[in-house]
DNA sequence: CCCCTTAGTATCCTTTTTGATACTATGCTA
DNA sequence: TAGCATAGTATCAAAAAGGATACTAAGGGG
């Protein structure tokens, strides 16, 4: 662990993953490879066009995803993870694992709470 | 990698690390062990009392940090990472490393941009 | 009696993020 | 000729996050 918190770069990584939909977008692209805009949207009920566009633009800006536009009507735009973006995979994996454990941890905690209240 | 993004628990982990100061707070506690509120505050110029309190409360709520109050005046409250909280360390470490590489990546990109503009 | 200390709260305000909705281009189909 | 499809943009509104500032308790020192 870095001994100087001032030099901590955790926020830089965090900044890329943060955004209400970014992890799910990345997961979808990691699993399915290339996806069209509308395809992504269909897989994320609840997201608005604006949001999806914004998040994808931000990921593109950081070279995490690639955007390919086909000059057609109706428009066709495909998104995919870049090689560079794939370097995030271990982190996502670790976070998913930790998140799963944490969910279990919280459930247990709640059970203990309920137990206490019963007394 | 989990094959069903709907079951993705990345956000759960993310939610805990997100907040403008949380990673730095955790780093400080990981490095220094136990710290008083004022000590933490001194190490983070720019943070307000309210923010520090809020972030610590949230971390406490998730069992990541422990809060010990000494019934004295003036007050004395010590914070430290829990055993459970330490399980986040590998993730923080991975993110820090990735963040460092990303910073380098961006700098190179900027250089290339500047180069292009010169032509 | 006033002020210092620490670890907070309370209040108000600004900024950022997110959401809802409507609008666009253009070729194809009914 | 009206309507559909796709990948957006524009505008406005709401909610969440963050920040500035003032206030508190209670004992010790001057």
CSV table of N, CA, C and O (backbone and C1' of nucleotides) in Angstrom, one decimal, chain B residues 19-21 48 50-51 54-55 73, chain D residues 17-22 25-27:
chain,number,residue,atom,x,y,z
B,19,UNK,N,-17.5,8.7,-2.6
B,19,UNK,CA,-17.6,9.8,-1.7
B,19,UNK,C,-16.3,10.5,-1.9
B,19,UNK,O,-15.2,9.9,-1.9
B,20,UNK,N,-16.3,11.8,-1.9
B,20,UNK,CA,-15.1,12.5,-2.3
B,20,UNK,C,-13.9,12.2,-1.5
B,20,UNK,O,-12.8,12.5,-1.9
B,21,UNK,N,-14.1,11.8,-0.2
B,21,UNK,CA,-13.0,11.6,0.6
B,21,UNK,C,-12.7,10.2,1.2
B,21,UNK,O,-11.7,9.9,1.8
B,48,UNK,N,-14.3,19.5,5.3
B,48,UNK,CA,-15.0,20.2,6.3
B,48,UNK,C,-15.4,19.1,7.4
B,48,UNK,O,-15.4,17.9,7.2
B,50,UNK,N,-18.2,18.6,8.7
B,50,UNK,CA,-19.5,17.9,8.3
B,50,UNK,C,-19.2,16.7,7.4
B,50,UNK,O,-19.7,15.6,7.6
B,51,UNK,N,-18.3,17.0,6.4
B,51,UNK,CA,-18.0,15.9,5.4
B,51,UNK,C,-17.3,14.8,6.1
B,51,UNK,O,-17.6,13.6,5.9
B,54,UNK,N,-19.6,12.8,8.1
B,54,UNK,CA,-20.5,12.1,7.3
B,54,UNK,C,-19.9,10.8,6.7
B,54,UNK,O,-20.4,9.7,6.8
B,55,UNK,N,-18.7,11.0,6.1
B,55,UNK,CA,-18.0,9.9,5.5
B,55,UNK,C,-17.7,8.8,6.5
B,55,UNK,O,-17.9,7.6,6.3
B,73,UNK,N,-14.1,15.5,28.3
B,73,UNK,CA,-14.2,16.9,27.8
B,73,UNK,C,-12.9,17.5,27.9
B,73,UNK,O,-12.3,17.5,29.0
D,17,DA,P,-26.1,11.0,-2.8
D,17,DA,O5',-25.0,12.1,-2.9
D,17,DA,C5',-24.4,12.4,-4.2
D,17,DA,C4',-23.6,13.7,-4.1
D,17,DA,C3',-22.6,13.7,-2.9
D,17,DA,O3',-21.3,13.9,-3.4
D,17,DA,C1',-23.8,15.7,-3.1
D,18,DG,P,-20.0,13.9,-2.4
D,18,DG,O5',-19.9,15.4,-2.2
D,18,DG,C5',-19.7,16.3,-3.3
D,18,DG,C4',-19.6,17.7,-2.8
D,18,DG,C3',-18.7,17.9,-1.6
D,18,DG,O3',-17.7,18.9,-2.1
D,18,DG,C1',-20.8,19.0,-1.3
D,19,DG,P,-16.6,19.5,-1.1
D,19,DG,O5',-17.3,20.8,-0.6
D,19,DG,C5',-17.6,21.8,-1.5
D,19,DG,C4',-18.0,23.1,-0.8
D,19,DG,C3',-17.1,23.5,0.4
D,19,DG,O3',-16.8,24.8,0.3
D,19,DG,C1',-19.4,23.4,1.1
D,20,DA,P,-15.9,25.6,1.3
D,20,DA,O5',-16.9,26.5,2.1
D,20,DA,C5',-17.8,27.3,1.4
D,20,DA,C4',-18.5,28.3,2.3
D,20,DA,C3',-17.6,28.8,3.5
D,20,DA,O3',-17.9,30.1,3.7
D,20,DA,C1',-19.5,27.6,4.3
D,21,DT,P,-17.1,31.0,4.8
D,21,DT,O5',-18.0,30.9,6.0
D,21,DT,C5',-19.4,31.2,5.9
D,21,DT,C4',-20.2,30.9,7.2
D,21,DT,C3',-19.4,31.2,8.5
D,21,DT,O3',-20.1,32.2,9.1
D,21,DT,C1',-20.6,29.1,8.5
D,22,DA,P,-19.5,32.8,10.5
D,22,DA,O5',-20.6,32.3,11.6
D,22,DA,C5',-22.0,32.3,11.2
D,22,DA,C4',-22.8,31.4,12.1
D,22,DA,C3',-22.4,31.6,13.6
D,22,DA,O3',-23.6,31.7,14.4
D,22,DA,C1',-22.3,29.3,13.1
D,25,DA,P,-25.2,23.7,25.2
D,25,DA,O5',-24.2,22.5,25.7
D,25,DA,C5',-24.5,21.2,25.3
D,25,DA,C4',-23.4,20.3,25.7
D,25,DA,C3',-22.9,20.5,27.2
D,25,DA,O3',-22.8,19.3,27.8
D,25,DA,C1',-21.1,20.9,25.7
D,26,DA,P,-22.9,19.2,29.4
D,26,DA,O5',-21.4,19.5,29.9
D,26,DA,C5',-20.4,18.5,29.6
D,26,DA,C4',-19.1,19.1,30.0
D,26,DA,C3',-19.1,19.8,31.4
D,26,DA,O3',-18.0,19.4,32.1
D,26,DA,C1',-18.1,21.1,29.7
D,27,DG,P,-17.9,19.3,33.7
D,27,DG,O5',-16.4,19.5,34.0
D,27,DG,C5',-15.5,18.6,33.4
D,27,DG,C4',-14.2,19.3,32.9
D,27,DG,C3',-13.5,20.1,34.0
D,27,DG,O3',-12.2,19.7,34.1
D,27,DG,C1',-13.8,21.4,32.0
